[in-house]
Tab-separated table of C-alpha atoms in Angstrom:
chain	number	residue	atom	x	y	z
I	19	MET	CA	-147.418	20.958	-2.630
I	20	THR	CA	-144.410	20.210	-0.590
I	21	ASP	CA	-144.296	23.714	1.378
I	22	LEU	CA	-140.837	23.472	1.072
I	23	ASP	CA	-140.304	27.250	2.382
I	24	ALA	CA	-142.404	26.525	5.278
I	25	TYR	CA	-140.157	23.411	6.323
I	26	LEU	CA	-136.987	25.294	5.781
I	27	ARG	CA	-138.174	27.942	8.167
I	28	ARG	CA	-139.119	25.193	10.559
I	29	ILE	CA	-135.562	23.692	10.491
I	30	GLY	CA	-133.911	27.028	10.380
I	31	TYR	CA	-132.343	26.535	7.202
I	32	THR	CA	-131.290	29.628	5.046
I	33	GLY	CA	-128.600	28.460	2.631
I	34	PRO	CA	-128.465	27.523	-0.809
I	35	ARG	CA	-130.969	24.811	-2.328
I	36	ALA	CA	-128.854	23.081	-4.907
I	37	PRO	CA	-128.908	19.429	-4.539
I	38	THR	CA	-125.206	19.148	-3.618
I	39	VAL	CA	-123.392	17.114	-0.779
I	40	ALA	CA	-122.750	20.094	1.149
I	41	VAL	CA	-126.593	20.935	1.101
I	42	LEU	CA	-127.545	17.431	1.776
I	43	HIS	CA	-125.438	17.425	5.178
I	44	ALA	CA	-126.508	20.959	6.203
I	45	VAL	CA	-130.255	20.303	5.579
I	46	HIS	CA	-130.150	16.668	7.371
I	47	ARG	CA	-128.377	18.346	10.158
I	48	HIS	CA	-130.773	21.124	10.622
I	49	HIS	CA	-133.579	18.772	10.458
I	50	ALA	CA	-132.213	16.731	13.033
I	51	LEU	CA	-131.509	19.643	15.420
I	52	ALA	CA	-134.959	21.142	14.842
I	53	ILE	CA	-137.624	18.477	14.909
I	54	PRO	CA	-137.387	16.265	17.891
I	55	PHE	CA	-138.359	12.499	17.882
I	56	GLU	CA	-141.557	11.607	19.532
I	57	ASN	CA	-144.242	8.909	19.737
I	58	LEU	CA	-146.957	10.933	21.241
I	59	GLY	CA	-149.516	10.118	18.550
I	60	ALA	CA	-148.739	6.480	18.773
I	61	LEU	CA	-149.658	6.320	22.282
I	62	ARG	CA	-153.532	6.427	21.439
I	63	GLY	CA	-153.050	3.178	19.625
I	64	ALA	CA	-154.341	4.649	16.397
I	65	LYS	CA	-152.298	4.383	13.034
I	66	VAL	CA	-149.793	7.158	12.484
I	67	ASP	CA	-150.587	9.392	9.624
I	68	TYR	CA	-147.176	10.065	7.292
I	69	THR	CA	-148.998	11.432	4.583
I	70	LEU	CA	-147.461	14.830	3.508
I	71	PRO	CA	-150.540	16.947	4.549
I	72	ALA	CA	-150.458	15.353	7.860
I	73	LEU	CA	-146.750	15.639	8.286
I	74	LEU	CA	-146.877	19.529	7.169
I	75	ALA	CA	-149.686	20.304	9.724
I	76	LYS	CA	-147.934	18.314	12.768
I	77	LEU	CA	-144.221	18.664	12.198
I	78	VAL	CA	-143.955	21.684	10.282
I	79	HIS	CA	-146.666	23.887	11.068
I	80	GLY	CA	-147.891	22.290	14.496
I	81	GLY	CA	-144.705	22.394	16.381
I	82	ARG	CA	-144.475	18.738	16.838
I	83	GLY	CA	-141.945	15.885	16.180
I	84	GLY	CA	-142.497	12.462	15.170
I	85	TYR	CA	-141.126	8.869	14.879
I	86	CYS	CA	-139.354	7.175	12.033
I	87	PHE	CA	-141.907	7.106	9.539
I	88	GLU	CA	-143.033	10.536	10.093
I	89	GLN	CA	-139.441	12.121	10.336
I	90	GLY	CA	-138.517	9.946	7.244
I	91	TYR	CA	-141.100	10.686	4.800
I	92	LEU	CA	-141.004	14.283	5.645
I	93	LEU	CA	-137.291	14.568	4.787
I	94	LEU	CA	-137.817	12.446	1.826
I	95	HIS	CA	-140.335	14.754	0.332
I	96	MET	CA	-138.465	17.664	0.950
I	97	LEU	CA	-134.828	16.414	-0.257
I	98	ARG	CA	-136.841	15.411	-3.633
I	99	ALA	CA	-138.009	19.045	-3.742
I	100	LEU	CA	-134.730	20.236	-3.409
I	101	GLY	CA	-133.754	18.127	-6.617
I	102	PHE	CA	-132.027	15.259	-4.640
I	103	ILE	CA	-132.465	11.720	-6.022
I	104	ALA	CA	-133.981	10.099	-2.783
I	105	VAL	CA	-135.760	6.674	-2.166
I	106	PRO	CA	-137.015	5.121	0.835
I	107	LEU	CA	-135.554	2.002	2.481
I	108	ILE	CA	-136.703	-0.222	5.318
I	109	GLY	CA	-134.659	-2.060	7.857
I	110	ARG	CA	-134.895	-4.470	10.908
I	111	VAL	CA	-133.831	-2.889	14.341
I	112	ARG	CA	-131.394	-4.732	16.241
I	113	PRO	CA	-131.829	-3.948	19.941
I	114	ALA	CA	-129.056	-4.973	22.515
I	115	GLY	CA	-129.690	-8.253	23.931
I	116	VAL	CA	-132.368	-9.254	21.417
I	117	THR	CA	-131.426	-12.347	19.343
I	118	GLY	CA	-134.317	-13.168	17.325
I	119	ILE	CA	-135.161	-11.522	13.753
I	120	LEU	CA	-137.720	-8.317	14.380
I	121	GLY	CA	-139.762	-6.963	11.843
I	122	LEU	CA	-139.350	-4.269	9.127
I	123	THR	CA	-140.198	-1.379	11.196
I	124	HIS	CA	-137.415	1.447	10.667
I	125	MET	CA	-137.488	3.737	7.823
I	126	LEU	CA	-134.657	5.406	6.283
I	127	MET	CA	-133.639	6.654	2.770
I	128	ARG	CA	-130.820	6.533	0.198
I	129	VAL	CA	-129.718	9.819	-1.387
I	130	GLU	CA	-127.720	10.166	-4.597
I	131	CYS	CA	-125.983	13.244	-5.456
I	132	GLU	CA	-122.676	14.750	-7.092
I	133	GLY	CA	-122.057	10.773	-7.994
I	134	ARG	CA	-121.931	9.704	-4.478
I	135	VAL	CA	-124.291	7.618	-2.308
I	136	PHE	CA	-125.639	8.499	1.289
I	137	PHE	CA	-127.913	7.208	3.913
I	138	ALA	CA	-130.103	9.811	5.671
I	139	ASP	CA	-131.799	8.827	8.902
I	140	THR	CA	-133.387	11.533	11.325
I	141	GLY	CA	-135.754	8.875	12.937
I	142	TYR	CA	-134.066	6.598	15.048
I	143	GLY	CA	-134.728	8.241	18.274
I	144	ASN	CA	-131.746	7.811	20.670
I	145	LEU	CA	-129.543	7.046	18.072
I	146	SER	CA	-130.369	9.172	15.040
I	147	LEU	CA	-127.985	10.412	12.934
I	148	LEU	CA	-126.805	14.147	12.825
I	149	GLU	CA	-125.669	13.941	9.316
I	150	PRO	CA	-125.727	11.315	6.797
I	151	LEU	CA	-123.714	8.171	6.236
I	152	GLU	CA	-121.702	7.709	2.925
I	153	LEU	CA	-121.635	4.481	1.300
I	154	LYS	CA	-118.177	3.656	2.407
I	155	PRO	CA	-118.815	0.120	4.049
I	156	GLY	CA	-116.341	-0.126	7.306
I	157	GLU	CA	-115.149	3.442	7.382
I	158	ARG	CA	-115.481	5.097	10.824
I	159	LEU	CA	-117.141	8.384	10.693
I	160	HIS	CA	-117.120	10.969	13.658
I	161	HIS	CA	-119.281	13.671	12.375
I	162	ALA	CA	-122.740	11.826	11.853
I	163	ALA	CA	-123.630	11.703	15.383
I	164	LEU	CA	-122.472	11.833	19.202
I	165	GLU	CA	-121.102	8.133	19.005
I	166	PRO	CA	-118.866	7.289	15.823
I	167	ARG	CA	-120.672	5.643	13.408
I	168	ARG	CA	-119.981	2.934	10.388
I	169	LEU	CA	-121.859	0.827	7.858
I	170	ILE	CA	-120.672	-2.752	7.317
I	171	ALA	CA	-121.891	-5.228	4.809
I	172	GLU	CA	-123.729	-8.496	5.525
I	173	GLY	CA	-124.218	-10.431	2.324
I	174	PRO	CA	-126.739	-8.316	0.408
I	175	LEU	CA	-127.482	-6.140	3.370
I	176	LEU	CA	-126.033	-3.067	5.264
I	177	VAL	CA	-125.941	-2.900	8.712
I	178	GLN	CA	-125.308	0.485	10.722
I	179	GLN	CA	-123.328	0.300	13.509
I	180	ALA	CA	-122.389	2.677	16.609
I	181	GLU	CA	-119.149	2.710	18.629
I	182	ILE	CA	-120.573	2.644	22.200
I	183	LYS	CA	-117.777	2.379	25.175
I	184	SER	CA	-115.175	1.182	22.449
I	185	VAL	CA	-117.620	-1.736	21.164
I	186	TRP	CA	-119.157	-1.605	17.765
I	187	THR	CA	-122.791	-2.484	18.133
I	188	ASP	CA	-125.338	-3.298	15.538
I	189	ILE	CA	-128.398	-0.506	15.360
I	190	TYR	CA	-130.203	-2.039	12.540
I	191	ALA	CA	-129.807	-3.929	9.175
I	192	PHE	CA	-131.356	-3.010	5.842
I	193	SER	CA	-131.288	-3.550	2.119
I	194	PRO	CA	-130.007	-0.296	0.183
I	195	HIS	CA	-132.623	-0.995	-2.748
I	196	GLU	CA	-135.887	0.843	-2.673
I	197	ALA	CA	-138.634	-0.756	-0.729
I	198	PRO	CA	-142.170	-0.961	-1.913
I	199	ALA	CA	-144.874	1.219	-0.435
I	200	MET	CA	-146.666	-1.666	1.234
I	201	ASP	CA	-143.619	-2.290	3.552
I	202	PHE	CA	-144.097	1.020	5.091
I	203	GLU	CA	-147.670	0.711	5.510
I	204	ILE	CA	-147.396	-2.363	7.445
I	205	GLY	CA	-144.506	-1.279	9.344
I	206	ASN	CA	-146.222	1.784	10.318
I	207	TRP	CA	-149.489	-0.040	11.190
I	208	TYR	CA	-147.677	-2.534	13.301
I	209	THR	CA	-145.556	-0.263	15.197
I	210	SER	CA	-148.437	2.381	15.932
I	211	THR	CA	-151.101	0.105	16.779
I	212	TYR	CA	-149.863	-3.532	18.120
I	213	PRO	CA	-150.588	-3.312	21.431
I	214	GLU	CA	-147.116	-4.784	22.431
I	215	SER	CA	-145.381	-2.192	20.466
I	216	ARG	CA	-142.814	-0.346	22.493
I	217	PHE	CA	-144.251	3.023	20.957
I	218	VAL	CA	-147.664	2.169	21.981
I	219	ARG	CA	-146.591	1.202	25.571
I	220	ASN	CA	-143.982	3.667	26.291
I	221	LEU	CA	-143.694	7.543	26.041
I	222	ILE	CA	-140.407	8.341	24.182
I	223	ALA	CA	-138.978	11.683	23.239
I	224	VAL	CA	-135.404	12.609	21.865
I	225	ARG	CA	-133.967	15.986	21.093
I	226	LEU	CA	-130.515	16.434	19.691
I	227	GLU	CA	-128.090	19.258	20.293
I	228	PRO	CA	-124.629	19.579	18.610
I	229	ASP	CA	-122.719	18.322	22.062
I	230	ARG	CA	-125.809	16.525	23.697
I	231	ARG	CA	-128.825	14.306	23.259
I	232	HIS	CA	-132.085	14.525	25.513
I	233	THR	CA	-133.810	11.412	25.960
I	234	LEU	CA	-137.229	10.731	27.660
I	235	LEU	CA	-138.527	7.162	28.392
I	236	ASN	CA	-141.870	7.542	30.435
I	237	ARG	CA	-140.709	9.409	33.586
I	238	GLU	CA	-136.728	8.919	33.042
I	239	TYR	CA	-134.977	12.011	31.516
I	240	HIS	CA	-131.695	11.833	30.512
I	241	VAL	CA	-129.379	14.360	29.120
I	242	ARG	CA	-125.879	12.674	27.361
I	243	PHE	CA	-123.161	14.935	26.617
I	244	THR	CA	-120.327	14.681	24.240
I	245	GLY	CA	-117.514	12.673	26.145
I	246	ASP	CA	-120.326	10.305	27.715
I	247	ARG	CA	-120.955	12.453	30.756
I	248	LEU	CA	-124.786	11.784	31.595
I	249	GLU	CA	-127.140	13.588	33.726
I	250	SER	CA	-130.744	11.833	34.793
I	251	ARG	CA	-133.458	12.532	36.783
I	252	THR	CA	-136.730	10.866	37.512
I	253	LEU	CA	-139.973	13.002	36.881
I	254	ALA	CA	-142.157	13.422	39.921
I	255	SER	CA	-145.737	14.586	38.337
I	256	PRO	CA	-147.780	14.706	35.039
I	257	ALA	CA	-147.157	18.384	35.220
I	258	GLU	CA	-143.415	18.093	35.336
I	259	LEU	CA	-143.416	15.761	32.487
I	260	ARG	CA	-145.454	18.501	30.198
I	261	GLU	CA	-142.988	21.111	31.356
I	262	VAL	CA	-140.303	18.847	30.196
I	263	LEU	CA	-141.456	17.900	26.775
I	264	VAL	CA	-142.298	21.744	26.306
I	265	GLN	CA	-139.151	23.258	27.692
I	266	ARG	CA	-136.417	20.596	27.076
I	267	PHE	CA	-137.738	19.014	23.809
I	268	GLY	CA	-139.285	22.137	22.164
I	269	LEU	CA	-142.696	20.632	21.567
I	270	VAL	CA	-145.928	22.384	21.305
I	271	LEU	CA	-148.639	20.357	23.154
I	272	PRO	CA	-152.445	20.813	23.066
I	273	ALA	CA	-153.905	21.105	26.521
I	274	ASP	CA	-155.992	18.168	25.766
I	275	LEU	CA	-153.081	15.904	24.522
I	276	SER	CA	-153.014	12.415	26.513
I	277	LEU	CA	-149.594	11.535	27.676
I	278	GLU	CA	-150.814	8.279	29.217
I	279	CYS	CA	-149.555	4.682	28.475
I	280	ALA	CA	-148.944	1.386	29.871
I	281	GLU	CA	-145.591	1.866	31.238
I	282	LEU	CA	-145.873	5.420	32.457
I	283	LYS	CA	-147.127	5.152	36.057
I	284	TRP	CA	-147.103	7.770	38.780
I	285	THR	CA	-147.736	5.596	41.959
I	286	ALA	CA	-144.927	4.142	43.733
């Protein structure tokens, strides 16, 4: 049972439920604005559970967010429940300044409706999409996120890029063809349990609003607005960190949830 009604209440969507382009954009946008990106589960170094019952308990009923495999599989299940043709894809992240080839550790999906092909992705943290990207390689899209986005072809792959300070920057490369379940199993295991994974060593949270993005990396809290205005501050205590996660990121945090990780230090 997908519990579609509960999911739509969670994201605040009350519109039509037909598998149309308009509904796809609306549901994607509502999801992106309602469910924050966060890796609090991975801080324990325990494999993250992205089965549907776990996702419903945590992201829908529990007031929490999740990272790409959780966000992706939840949206995938719900789009299918709405009647969309949706398949999971996996990609290689291309962080700025990194020249080597990284593992297959990012989940997104291909969605087909009304004879058109879109790529949906609510789980990339500080560069998550507000709305899906249509398969029109090279076309500059403003509405998808705070930064203009585009897809470019690279041999058999597609690369999502963001225009940052007038420079087109790679975000990740992916095959547009459905990936096998084992790729996600391995990618999720590596991302959430490998001791050197950035998701095990760092506390990360991101929340989107229509005109701004809240980002937390350990003690550093930033709010970036449309037009590139930036507000930043360093959090001074564990109590302030918990307050920001609740008040600014909208997370429901159990009192006993550990927020400790290797890179989060409170001493000078």
